[in-house]
Coordinates of N, CA and C in Angstrom, one line a residue:
M649 N -2.7 -9.1 -53.4 CA -3.7 -10.2 -53.0 C -3.2 -11.0 -51.8
R650 N -1.9 -11.0 -51.6 CA -1.3 -11.8 -50.5 C -1.7 -11.2 -49.2
F651 N -2.2 -9.9 -49.1 CA -2.5 -9.3 -47.9 C -4.0 -9.6 -47.5
V652 N -4.8 -10.1 -48.5 CA -6.2 -10.4 -48.3 C -6.5 -11.3 -47.0
P653 N -5.8 -12.4 -46.9 CA -6.0 -13.2 -45.7 C -5.7 -12.5 -44.4
L654 N -4.7 -11.7 -44.4 CA -4.4 -10.9 -43.2 C -5.5 -9.9 -42.9
L655 N -5.9 -9.2 -43.9 CA -7.0 -8.3 -43.7 C -8.3 -8.9 -43.2
L656 N -8.6 -10.1 -43.7 CA -9.8 -10.9 -43.3 C -9.6 -11.2 -41.8
R657 N -8.4 -11.7 -41.4 CA -8.2 -12.0 -40.0 C -8.3 -10.8 -39.1
L658 N -7.8 -9.6 -39.6 CA -7.9 -8.4 -38.8 C -9.4 -8.0 -38.7
L659 N -10.1 -8.2 -39.8 CA -11.6 -7.8 -39.7 C -12.3 -8.7 -38.7
L660 N -12.0 -10.0 -38.8 CA -12.6 -11.0 -37.8 C -12.3 -10.6 -36.4
F661 N -11.0 -10.2 -36.1 CA -10.6 -9.8 -34.8 C -11.4 -8.6 -34.3
A662 N -11.5 -7.6 -35.3 CA -12.2 -6.4 -34.9 C -13.7 -6.7 -34.6
V663 N -14.3 -7.5 -35.4 CA -15.7 -7.8 -35.2 C -15.9 -8.6 -33.9
L664 N -15.0 -9.5 -33.6 CA -15.0 -10.3 -32.3 C -14.9 -9.4 -31.1
V665 N -13.9 -8.5 -31.1 CA -13.7 -7.5 -30.0 C -15.0 -6.6 -29.9
S666 N -15.5 -6.2 -31.0 CA -16.7 -5.3 -31.0 C -17.9 -6.0 -30.3
F667 N -18.0 -7.3 -30.7 CA -19.2 -8.0 -30.2 C -19.0 -8.3 -28.7
L668 N -17.8 -8.6 -28.3 CA -17.6 -8.9 -26.9 C -17.7 -7.7 -26.0
V669 N -17.3 -6.5 -26.5 CA -17.3 -5.3 -25.7 C -18.7 -4.7 -25.7
S670 N -19.4 -4.7 -26.9 CA -20.7 -4.1 -27.0 C -21.6 -5.1 -27.8
P671 N -22.1 -6.2 -27.2 CA -22.9 -7.2 -27.9 C -24.2 -6.6 -28.3
D672 N -24.8 -5.7 -27.6 CA -26.1 -5.1 -27.9 C -26.1 -4.5 -29.3
T673 N -25.0 -4.1 -29.8 CA -24.9 -3.5 -31.1 C -25.3 -4.5 -32.2
F674 N -25.1 -5.8 -31.9 CA -25.4 -6.8 -32.9 C -26.8 -7.4 -32.7
E675 N -27.5 -6.8 -31.8 CA -28.9 -7.4 -31.5 C -29.8 -7.4 -32.8
P676 N -29.8 -6.4 -33.6 CA -30.6 -6.5 -34.8 C -30.3 -7.7 -35.7
L677 N -29.1 -8.1 -35.8 CA -28.7 -9.2 -36.6 C -29.2 -10.5 -36.1
L678 N -29.3 -10.7 -34.8 CA -29.7 -11.9 -34.1 C -31.2 -12.0 -33.8
R679 N -31.8 -10.8 -33.8 CA -33.2 -10.8 -33.5 C -34.1 -11.7 -34.3
P680 N -33.9 -11.9 -35.6 CA -34.7 -12.8 -36.4 C -34.6 -14.3 -36.0
L681 N -33.6 -14.6 -35.2 CA -33.4 -16.0 -34.7 C -34.3 -16.4 -33.5
V682 N -34.9 -15.4 -32.9 CA -35.7 -15.6 -31.7 C -37.1 -15.1 -31.9
D683 N -38.0 -15.6 -31.0 CA -39.4 -15.2 -31.1 C -39.8 -14.2 -30.0
G684 N -40.6 -13.2 -30.4 CA -41.3 -12.3 -29.5 C -40.3 -11.6 -28.6
G685 N -40.5 -11.6 -27.3 CA -39.7 -10.9 -26.3 C -38.5 -11.7 -25.8
T686 N -38.2 -12.8 -26.4 CA -37.0 -13.6 -26.0 C -35.8 -12.8 -26.3
P687 N -34.8 -12.7 -25.3 CA -33.6 -11.9 -25.6 C -32.8 -12.5 -26.7
A688 N -32.2 -11.7 -27.6 CA -31.4 -12.2 -28.7 C -29.9 -12.2 -28.3
I689 N -29.6 -11.4 -27.3 CA -28.2 -11.3 -26.8 C -28.1 -12.0 -25.4
Y690 N -27.1 -12.8 -25.2 CA -27.0 -13.5 -23.9 C -26.9 -12.5 -22.8
N691 N -27.8 -12.7 -21.8 CA -28.0 -11.7 -20.8 C -27.9 -12.3 -19.4
Q692 N -27.3 -13.4 -19.3 CA -27.1 -14.1 -17.9 C -25.7 -13.9 -17.4
G693 N -24.9 -13.1 -18.0 CA -23.5 -12.8 -17.6 C -22.8 -12.0 -18.7
S694 N -21.6 -11.6 -18.5 CA -20.8 -10.9 -19.4 C -20.1 -11.8 -20.4
L695 N -20.4 -11.6 -21.7 CA -19.7 -12.4 -22.7 C -18.2 -12.2 -22.7
L696 N -17.8 -11.0 -22.5 CA -16.3 -10.7 -22.4 C -15.7 -11.5 -21.3
S697 N -16.3 -11.4 -20.1 CA -15.8 -12.1 -18.9 C -15.7 -13.6 -19.2
L698 N -16.8 -14.2 -19.8 CA -16.8 -15.6 -20.0 C -15.7 -16.0 -21.0
T699 N -15.5 -15.1 -22.0 CA -14.4 -15.4 -23.0 C -13.1 -15.4 -22.4
L700 N -12.8 -14.4 -21.5 CA -11.5 -14.4 -20.9 C -11.3 -15.6 -19.9
Q701 N -12.3 -16.0 -19.2 CA -12.2 -17.2 -18.4 C -12.0 -18.4 -19.2
H702 N -12.7 -18.5 -20.3 CA -12.6 -19.6 -21.2 C -11.1 -19.7 -21.7
L703 N -10.6 -18.6 -22.1 CA -9.2 -18.6 -22.6 C -8.2 -18.9 -21.5
E704 N -8.5 -18.4 -20.3 CA -7.6 -18.7 -19.1 C -7.5 -20.2 -18.8
I705 N -8.7 -20.9 -18.9 CA -8.7 -22.3 -18.6 C -7.9 -23.1 -19.7
V706 N -8.2 -22.7 -21.0 CA -7.5 -23.4 -22.1 C -6.0 -23.2 -22.0
F707 N -5.5 -21.9 -21.8 CA -4.1 -21.7 -21.8 C -3.4 -22.3 -20.6
A708 N -4.1 -22.3 -19.5 CA -3.5 -22.9 -18.3 C -3.3 -24.4 -18.5
A709 N -4.3 -25.1 -19.1 CA -4.2 -26.5 -19.3 C -3.2 -26.8 -20.4
T710 N -3.1 -26.0 -21.4 CA -2.2 -26.2 -22.5 C -0.7 -26.0 -22.0
L711 N -0.5 -25.0 -21.2 CA 0.8 -24.8 -20.6 C 1.3 -26.0 -19.8
A712 N 0.4 -26.5 -18.9 CA 0.8 -27.6 -18.1 C 1.0 -28.9 -19.0
A713 N 0.2 -29.1 -20.0 CA 0.4 -30.2 -21.0 C 1.7 -30.1 -21.7
A714 N 2.0 -28.8 -22.2 CA 3.2 -28.6 -22.9 C 4.4 -28.9 -22.1
I715 N 4.4 -28.5 -20.8 CA 5.6 -28.7 -20.0 C 5.8 -30.2 -19.8
L716 N 4.8 -30.9 -19.4 CA 4.9 -32.4 -19.2 C 5.3 -33.1 -20.5
A717 N 4.6 -32.8 -21.6 CA 4.8 -33.5 -22.9 C 6.2 -33.3 -23.4
I718 N 6.7 -32.0 -23.3 CA 8.0 -31.7 -23.8 C 9.1 -32.4 -23.0
L719 N 8.9 -32.4 -21.6 CA 9.8 -33.1 -20.7 C 9.9 -34.6 -21.0
L720 N 8.7 -35.2 -21.2 CA 8.6 -36.6 -21.5 C 9.3 -36.9 -22.8
A721 N 9.1 -36.1 -23.9 CA 9.7 -36.3 -25.2 C 11.3 -36.2 -25.0
I722 N 11.7 -35.2 -24.3 CA 13.2 -35.1 -24.1 C 13.7 -36.3 -23.4
L723 N 13.0 -36.8 -22.3 CA 13.4 -38.0 -21.6 C 13.6 -39.2 -22.5
V724 N 12.6 -39.5 -23.3 CA 12.6 -40.7 -24.1 C 13.5 -40.6 -25.3
T725 N 14.0 -39.4 -25.6 CA 15.0 -39.3 -26.7 C 16.4 -39.3 -26.2
R726 N 16.6 -39.4 -24.9 CA 18.0 -39.6 -24.3 C 18.3 -41.0 -24.2
P727 N 19.5 -41.4 -24.2 CA 19.9 -42.9 -24.1 C 19.4 -43.5 -22.9
F728 N 19.4 -42.8 -21.7 CA 19.0 -43.4 -20.5 C 17.5 -43.5 -20.4
G729 N 16.7 -42.8 -21.2 CA 15.2 -42.9 -21.1 C 14.5 -43.5 -22.3
A730 N 15.3 -44.1 -23.2 CA 14.7 -44.6 -24.4 C 13.7 -45.8 -24.1
E731 N 14.0 -46.5 -23.0 CA 13.2 -47.7 -22.7 C 11.8 -47.3 -22.2
F732 N 11.6 -46.0 -21.8 CA 10.3 -45.5 -21.3 C 9.4 -45.0 -22.4
L733 N 9.9 -45.1 -23.7 CA 9.0 -44.6 -24.8 C 7.7 -45.2 -24.9
P734 N 7.6 -46.6 -24.8 CA 6.2 -47.2 -24.9 C 5.3 -46.8 -23.7
L735 N 5.9 -46.7 -22.5 CA 5.1 -46.2 -21.4 C 4.7 -44.8 -21.5
S736 N 5.5 -43.9 -22.0 CA 5.2 -42.5 -22.2 C 4.1 -42.4 -23.2
R737 N 4.2 -43.2 -24.3 CA 3.1 -43.1 -25.3 C 1.8 -43.6 -24.8
S738 N 1.8 -44.6 -23.9 CA 0.6 -45.1 -23.3 C 0.0 -44.0 -22.4
L739 N 0.8 -43.3 -21.7 CA 0.3 -42.3 -20.7 C -0.3 -41.1 -21.5
V740 N 0.3 -40.6 -22.5 CA -0.2 -39.5 -23.2 C -1.4 -39.8 -24.1
N741 N -1.6 -41.1 -24.4 CA -2.7 -41.5 -25.2 C -4.0 -41.7 -24.3
I742 N -3.8 -41.6 -23.0 CA -5.0 -41.7 -22.1 C -6.0 -40.6 -22.4
G743 N -5.5 -39.4 -22.5 CA -6.4 -38.3 -22.7 C -7.2 -38.4 -24.0
Q744 N -6.7 -39.0 -25.1 CA -7.4 -39.2 -26.3 C -8.3 -40.4 -26.3
T745 N -7.9 -41.4 -25.4 CA -8.7 -42.6 -25.3 C -10.0 -42.4 -24.5
F746 N -9.9 -41.6 -23.4 CA -11.1 -41.3 -22.6 C -11.8 -40.0 -23.1
P747 N -13.1 -40.1 -23.4 CA -13.8 -38.8 -23.8 C -13.7 -37.8 -22.7
P748 N -13.6 -36.5 -23.0 CA -13.5 -35.5 -22.0 C -14.7 -35.5 -21.0
V749 N -15.9 -35.9 -21.5 CA -17.0 -36.0 -20.6 C -16.8 -37.1 -19.5
A750 N -16.1 -38.2 -19.9 CA -15.8 -39.2 -18.9 C -14.8 -38.8 -17.9
V751 N -13.8 -38.0 -18.4 CA -12.8 -37.5 -17.5 C -13.5 -36.5 -16.5
L752 N -14.4 -35.7 -17.0 CA -15.1 -34.8 -16.1 C -15.9 -35.6 -15.0
A753 N -16.5 -36.6 -15.4 CA -17.3 -37.4 -14.5 C -16.5 -38.1 -13.4
L754 N -15.3 -38.5 -13.8 CA -14.3 -39.1 -12.9 C -13.7 -38.1 -12.0
A755 N -13.4 -36.9 -12.5 CA -12.7 -35.9 -11.8 C -13.6 -35.1 -10.8
V756 N -14.8 -34.9 -11.1 CA -15.7 -34.2 -10.2 C -15.8 -34.7 -8.7
P757 N -15.9 -36.1 -8.5 CA -15.9 -36.6 -7.2 C -14.6 -36.3 -6.4
A758 N -13.5 -36.2 -7.2 CA -12.2 -36.1 -6.5 C -11.9 -34.6 -6.2
V759 N -12.2 -33.7 -7.2 CA -11.8 -32.3 -7.0 C -13.0 -31.3 -6.9
G760 N -14.2 -31.8 -7.1 CA -15.4 -31.0 -7.0 C -15.7 -30.3 -8.3
F761 N -16.8 -29.5 -8.3 CA -17.2 -28.8 -9.5 C -16.4 -27.5 -9.7
G762 N -16.5 -27.0 -10.9 CA -15.8 -25.7 -11.2 C -14.7 -26.0 -12.3
A763 N -13.7 -25.1 -12.2 CA -12.7 -25.2 -13.3 C -11.7 -26.3 -13.2
K764 N -11.5 -26.9 -11.9 CA -10.5 -27.9 -11.8 C -10.8 -29.2 -12.6
P765 N -12.0 -29.8 -12.6 CA -12.1 -31.0 -13.5 C -12.0 -30.6 -14.9
T766 N -12.3 -29.4 -15.3 CA -12.2 -29.0 -16.7 C -10.7 -28.9 -17.1
L767 N -9.9 -28.4 -16.2 CA -8.5 -28.3 -16.4 C -7.8 -29.7 -16.5
I768 N -8.3 -30.6 -15.7 CA -7.7 -32.0 -15.8 C -8.1 -32.6 -17.1
A769 N -9.3 -32.4 -17.6 CA -9.7 -33.0 -18.9 C -9.0 -32.4 -20.0
L770 N -8.8 -31.1 -20.0 CA -8.1 -30.4 -21.1 C -6.6 -30.7 -21.1
F771 N -6.1 -30.8 -19.9 CA -4.6 -31.2 -19.7 C -4.4 -32.6 -20.4
L772 N -5.2 -33.5 -20.0 CA -5.0 -34.9 -20.6 C -5.3 -34.9 -22.1
Y773 N -6.2 -34.1 -22.5 CA -6.6 -34.1 -23.9 C -5.5 -33.4 -24.8
G774 N -4.8 -32.5 -24.2 CA -3.8 -31.8 -24.9 C -2.4 -32.4 -25.0
L775 N -2.2 -33.5 -24.2 CA -0.8 -34.0 -24.2 C -0.3 -34.6 -25.5
L776 N -1.2 -35.4 -26.1 CA -0.7 -36.2 -27.3 C -0.1 -35.4 -28.4
P777 N -0.8 -34.4 -28.9 CA -0.3 -33.6 -30.1 C 1.1 -33.0 -29.8
I778 N 1.3 -32.5 -28.5 CA 2.5 -31.8 -28.2 C 3.6 -32.9 -28.0
F779 N 3.3 -34.0 -27.4 CA 4.3 -35.0 -27.2 C 4.8 -35.6 -28.5
E780 N 3.9 -36.0 -29.4 CA 4.2 -36.6 -30.6 C 5.0 -35.6 -31.5
N781 N 4.6 -34.4 -31.6 CA 5.4 -33.4 -32.4 C 6.8 -33.2 -31.8
T782 N 6.9 -33.1 -30.5 CA 8.2 -32.9 -29.9 C 9.1 -34.1 -30.1
L783 N 8.5 -35.3 -30.0 CA 9.2 -36.5 -30.2 C 9.7 -36.6 -31.6
T784 N 8.8 -36.3 -32.6 CA 9.2 -36.4 -34.0 C 10.3 -35.4 -34.3
A785 N 10.2 -34.2 -33.8 CA 11.2 -33.2 -34.1 C 12.6 -33.5 -33.5
L786 N 12.6 -34.0 -32.3 CA 13.9 -34.4 -31.7 C 14.5 -35.6 -32.3
Q787 N 13.7 -36.5 -32.8 CA 14.2 -37.8 -33.5 C 14.7 -37.5 -34.9
N788 N 14.3 -36.4 -35.5 CA 14.6 -36.2 -36.9 C 15.4 -35.0 -37.2
L789 N 16.2 -34.6 -36.2 CA 17.1 -33.5 -36.3 C 18.2 -33.9 -37.3
P790 N 18.7 -33.0 -38.1 CA 19.8 -33.3 -39.1 C 21.0 -33.8 -38.3
R791 N 21.4 -35.0 -38.7 CA 22.5 -35.7 -38.1 C 23.8 -34.9 -38.1
S792 N 24.0 -34.2 -39.3 CA 25.2 -33.4 -39.4 C 25.3 -32.3 -38.4
V793 N 24.1 -31.7 -38.0 CA 24.1 -30.6 -37.1 C 24.4 -31.1 -35.7
T794 N 23.8 -32.2 -35.3 CA 24.0 -32.8 -34.0 C 25.5 -33.3 -33.8
E795 N 26.0 -33.9 -34.9 CA 27.4 -34.3 -34.8 C 28.4 -33.2 -34.7
A796 N 28.1 -32.1 -35.4 CA 28.9 -30.9 -35.4 C 28.9 -30.3 -33.9
A797 N 27.7 -30.3 -33.3 CA 27.6 -29.8 -32.0 C 28.4 -30.6 -31.0
R798 N 28.3 -32.0 -31.2 CA 29.1 -32.9 -30.3 C 30.6 -32.7 -30.6
G799 N 31.0 -32.6 -31.8 CA 32.4 -32.4 -32.1 C 33.0 -31.1 -31.6
S800 N 32.1 -30.1 -31.5 CA 32.6 -28.8 -31.0 C 32.9 -28.8 -29.5
G801 N 32.5 -29.9 -28.8 CA 32.8 -30.0 -27.4 C 31.6 -29.7 -26.5
M802 N 30.4 -29.5 -27.1 CA 29.2 -29.2 -26.3 C 28.8 -30.4 -25.4
T803 N 28.4 -30.1 -24.2 CA 27.9 -31.1 -23.3 C 26.5 -31.5 -23.8
A804 N 26.0 -32.6 -23.3 CA 24.6 -33.0 -23.7 C 23.6 -32.0 -23.4
M805 N 23.7 -31.3 -22.2 CA 22.7 -30.3 -21.9 C 22.9 -29.1 -22.8
Q806 N 24.1 -28.7 -23.2 CA 24.3 -27.6 -24.1 C 23.7 -27.9 -25.5
R807 N 23.9 -29.1 -25.9 CA 23.3 -29.5 -27.2 C 21.8 -29.5 -27.2
L808 N 21.2 -29.9 -26.1 CA 19.8 -29.9 -26.0 C 19.2 -28.5 -26.0
L809 N 19.8 -27.6 -25.2 CA 19.3 -26.2 -25.0 C 19.7 -25.3 -26.2
K810 N 20.8 -25.5 -26.8 CA 21.3 -24.6 -27.8 C 21.1 -25.1 -29.2
V811 N 20.9 -26.4 -29.4 CA 20.8 -26.9 -30.7 C 19.5 -27.6 -31.0
E812 N 19.2 -28.7 -30.1 CA 18.1 -29.5 -30.4 C 16.7 -28.8 -30.2
L813 N 16.5 -28.2 -29.1 CA 15.3 -27.5 -28.8 C 15.0 -26.4 -29.7
P814 N 16.0 -25.5 -30.0 CA 15.7 -24.4 -30.9 C 15.4 -24.9 -32.3
L815 N 16.0 -25.9 -32.8 CA 15.7 -26.5 -34.1 C 14.3 -27.2 -34.2
S816 N 13.9 -27.7 -33.0 CA 12.7 -28.4 -32.9 C 11.5 -27.5 -32.6
L817 N 11.8 -26.2 -32.3 CA 10.7 -25.3 -31.8 C 9.6 -25.2 -32.8
P818 N 9.8 -25.0 -34.1 CA 8.6 -24.8 -35.0 C 7.7 -26.0 -35.0
V819 N 8.2 -27.2 -34.9 CA 7.4 -28.4 -34.9 C 6.7 -28.6 -33.5
I820 N 7.4 -28.2 -32.5 CA 6.7 -28.2 -31.2 C 5.6 -27.2 -31.1
I821 N 5.7 -26.0 -31.7 CA 4.7 -25.0 -31.8 C 3.5 -25.5 -32.6
A822 N 3.8 -26.3 -33.6 CA 2.7 -26.9 -34.4 C 1.8 -27.8 -33.5
G823 N 2.5 -28.6 -32.6 CA 1.8 -29.4 -31.7 C 1.0 -28.6 -30.7
I824 N 1.5 -27.6 -30.2 CA 0.8 -26.7 -29.3 C -0.4 -26.1 -29.9
R825 N -0.2 -25.7 -31.2 CA -1.3 -25.1 -32.0 C -2.5 -26.0 -32.1
L826 N -2.2 -27.3 -32.4 CA -3.2 -28.3 -32.5 C -3.9 -28.5 -31.2
S827 N -3.1 -28.6 -30.1 CA -3.6 -28.8 -28.8 C -4.6 -27.7 -28.3
V828 N -4.1 -26.4 -28.6 CA -4.9 -25.3 -28.2 C -6.3 -25.2 -29.0
T829 N -6.2 -25.5 -30.3 CA -7.4 -25.5 -31.1 C -8.4 -26.5 -30.6
I830 N -7.9 -27.7 -30.3 CA -8.8 -28.8 -29.8 C -9.4 -28.4 -28.5
N831 N -8.6 -27.8 -27.6 CA -9.1 -27.5 -26.3 C -10.0 -26.3 -26.3
L832 N -9.9 -25.4 -27.2 CA -10.8 -24.3 -27.3 C -12.2 -24.8 -27.4
A833 N -12.4 -25.8 -28.3 CA -13.8 -26.3 -28.5 C -14.2 -27.2 -27.3
T834 N -13.2 -28.1 -26.9 CA -13.5 -29.0 -25.8 C -13.9 -28.3 -24.5
A835 N -13.3 -27.2 -24.3 CA -13.5 -26.5 -23.0 C -15.0 -26.1 -22.8
T836 N -15.8 -26.0 -23.9 CA -17.2 -25.7 -23.7 C -17.9 -26.6 -22.8
I837 N -17.5 -27.9 -22.8 CA -18.2 -28.9 -22.0 C -18.0 -28.7 -20.5
G838 N -17.0 -27.9 -20.2 CA -16.7 -27.6 -18.8 C -17.8 -26.9 -18.1
S839 N -18.7 -26.2 -18.8 CA -19.8 -25.6 -18.2 C -20.8 -26.6 -17.6
T840 N -20.8 -27.8 -18.0 CA -21.7 -28.8 -17.5 C -21.3 -29.2 -16.0
V841 N -20.1 -28.8 -15.6 CA -19.6 -29.0 -14.3 C -19.3 -27.7 -13.6
A842 N -20.0 -26.6 -14.0 CA -20.0 -25.3 -13.4 C -18.7 -24.5 -13.6
A843 N -17.9 -24.9 -14.6 CA -16.8 -24.1 -15.0 C -17.3 -22.9 -15.8
K844 N -16.6 -21.7 -15.7 CA -17.0 -20.6 -16.4 C -16.4 -20.6 -17.8
T845 N -17.1 -21.0 -18.8 CA -16.6 -21.0 -20.2 C -17.7 -20.6 -21.1
L846 N -17.4 -20.5 -22.4 CA -18.4 -20.1 -23.3 C -19.5 -21.2 -23.5
G847 N -19.2 -22.4 -23.0 CA -20.3 -23.4 -23.1 C -21.5 -23.0 -22.3
E848 N -21.3 -22.1 -21.3 CA -22.5 -21.6 -20.6 C -23.5 -20.9 -21.5
V849 N -23.0 -20.2 -22.5 CA -23.9 -19.5 -23.4 C -24.6 -20.6 -24.3
I850 N -23.9 -21.6 -24.8 CA -24.5 -22.6 -25.6 C -25.5 -23.4 -24.9
I851 N -25.2 -23.8 -23.6 CA -26.1 -24.6 -22.8 C -27.4 -23.8 -22.5
A852 N -27.2 -22.5 -22.2 CA -28.4 -21.7 -21.9 C -29.3 -21.6 -23.2
G853 N -28.7 -21.6 -24.3 CA -29.4 -21.5 -25.6 C -30.2 -22.8 -25.8
L854 N -29.5 -24.0 -25.5 CA -30.1 -25.3 -25.7 C -31.3 -25.5 -24.7
Q855 N -31.1 -25.0 -23.5 CA -32.1 -25.2 -22.5 C -33.4 -24.3 -22.8
S856 N -33.2 -23.2 -23.4 CA -34.3 -22.3 -23.6 C -34.8 -22.3 -25.1
N857 N -34.2 -23.2 -25.9 CA -34.5 -23.3 -27.3 C -34.2 -21.9 -28.0
N858 N -33.1 -21.3 -27.6 CA -32.7 -20.0 -28.1 C -31.5 -20.1 -29.1
L859 N -31.9 -20.1 -30.4 CA -30.8 -20.3 -31.4 C -29.8 -19.2 -31.4
A860 N -30.2 -18.0 -31.0 CA -29.3 -16.9 -31.0 C -28.2 -17.1 -30.0
F861 N -28.5 -17.6 -28.8 CA -27.5 -17.9 -27.7 C -26.5 -19.0 -28.2
V862 N -27.1 -20.0 -28.8 CA -26.2 -21.1 -29.3 C -25.2 -20.6 -30.3
L863 N -25.8 -19.8 -31.2 CA -24.9 -19.2 -32.3 C -23.8 -18.3 -31.7
Q864 N -24.2 -17.5 -30.8 CA -23.2 -16.6 -30.2 C -22.0 -17.4 -29.6
G865 N -22.4 -18.4 -28.7 CA -21.3 -19.2 -28.1 C -20.5 -19.9 -29.1
G866 N -21.1 -20.5 -30.1 CA -20.4 -21.3 -31.1 C -19.5 -20.4 -32.0
L867 N -20.0 -19.2 -32.4 CA -19.2 -18.3 -33.3 C -18.0 -17.7 -32.5
V868 N -18.2 -17.4 -31.3 CA -17.1 -16.8 -30.5 C -16.0 -17.8 -30.4
V869 N -16.3 -19.1 -30.0 CA -15.3 -20.1 -29.9 C -14.7 -20.4 -31.3
G870 N -15.5 -20.4 -32.3 CA -14.9 -20.6 -33.6 C -13.9 -19.5 -34.1
A871 N -14.3 -18.2 -33.8 CA -13.5 -17.1 -34.1 C -12.2 -17.2 -33.3
L872 N -12.3 -17.5 -32.1 CA -11.0 -17.6 -31.2 C -10.1 -18.7 -31.8
A873 N -10.7 -19.8 -32.2 CA -9.9 -20.9 -32.7 C -9.2 -20.5 -34.0
V874 N -9.9 -19.8 -34.9 CA -9.3 -19.4 -36.1 C -8.1 -18.4 -35.9
L875 N -8.4 -17.4 -35.0 CA -7.4 -16.4 -34.8 C -6.1 -16.9 -34.1
I876 N -6.3 -17.8 -33.1 CA -5.2 -18.3 -32.3 C -4.4 -19.3 -33.2
Y877 N -5.2 -20.1 -34.0 CA -4.5 -21.1 -34.9 C -3.6 -20.3 -35.9
D878 N -4.2 -19.2 -36.5 CA -3.4 -18.5 -37.5 C -2.2 -17.8 -36.8
A879 N -2.4 -17.3 -35.6 CA -1.3 -16.6 -34.9 C -0.1 -17.6 -34.7
L880 N -0.5 -18.8 -34.2 CA 0.6 -19.8 -33.9 C 1.2 -20.3 -35.3
S881 N 0.4 -20.3 -36.3 CA 0.9 -20.7 -37.6 C 1.9 -19.7 -38.1
A882 N 1.6 -18.4 -37.9 CA 2.5 -17.4 -38.3 C 3.8 -17.4 -37.5
L883 N 3.7 -17.7 -36.2 CA 4.9 -17.8 -35.4 C 5.7 -19.0 -35.8
E884 N 5.1 -20.1 -36.1 CA 5.8 -21.3 -36.6 C 6.6 -21.0 -37.9
A885 N 5.9 -20.3 -38.8 CA 6.5 -20.0 -40.1 C 7.7 -19.0 -39.9
M886 N 7.5 -18.1 -39.0 CA 8.6 -17.1 -38.8 C 9.8 -17.8 -38.2
L887 N 9.6 -18.7 -37.3 CA 10.8 -19.4 -36.7 C 11.4 -20.3 -37.7
S888 N 10.6 -21.0 -38.6 CA 11.2 -21.9 -39.6 C 12.0 -21.1 -40.6
R889 N 11.6 -19.9 -40.9 CA 12.4 -19.0 -41.8 C 13.7 -18.6 -41.2
R890 N 13.6 -18.3 -39.9 CA 14.8 -17.8 -39.2 C 15.9 -19.0 -39.1
L891 N 15.3 -20.2 -38.9 CA 16.2 -21.3 -38.8 C 16.6 -21.9 -40.1
G892 N 16.1 -21.4 -41.2 CA 16.4 -21.8 -42.5 C 15.8 -23.2 -42.9
L893 N 14.6 -23.4 -42.2 CA 13.9 -24.7 -42.5 C 12.9 -24.5 -43.6
R894 N 12.7 -23.3 -44.1 CA 11.8 -23.0 -45.2 C 12.4 -22.1 -46.2

């Protein structure tokens, strides 16, 4: 029975790939949702291409957010940077305080339409989970381990790279997992400023009152979120077992 969740995820992945590669195969399932000659399958672009572009924007924004958030967390957990903790928390909270739509509205006049304002919004929105998880992990390392590393003669940089970050990695990945999941859904609004995302399918459906289009965009985003969340959860669990944390 323990293999049932894995089999379900594999089935979901297979159905998702099949739909993106050959969406017309699923036309009979979606036909009851539309009237007359209205297309049941999104026909204003390639669903596979939109999905890949959606993922590209999300992963680029998450990577940039992870780099900055982890560096900030490292800085404020060092003796020389502890005084910057309140400021750092205020900075990473900006993305959660401002709605993504507001960030898009502010970014478009500065960088124009397309993927850039969406990247900025997702970057800001993804900072907080990664920063807080990294901060928590670095602040709650076993004291015996850090003292042993110090006693063995390791430099501060060696302790960070060989002890602190490896032990913190599962918790950091948990923050990245949350950030990616949030941004997968949030990225859909990027299509309002001409970014190529799956929001394009949802918006086309809303504009034409086509429930099939809305369902396609929503289900693909949902399936991606489930699969990526589970993949990162599995990675986190594997690292925790290897480090003896579980």
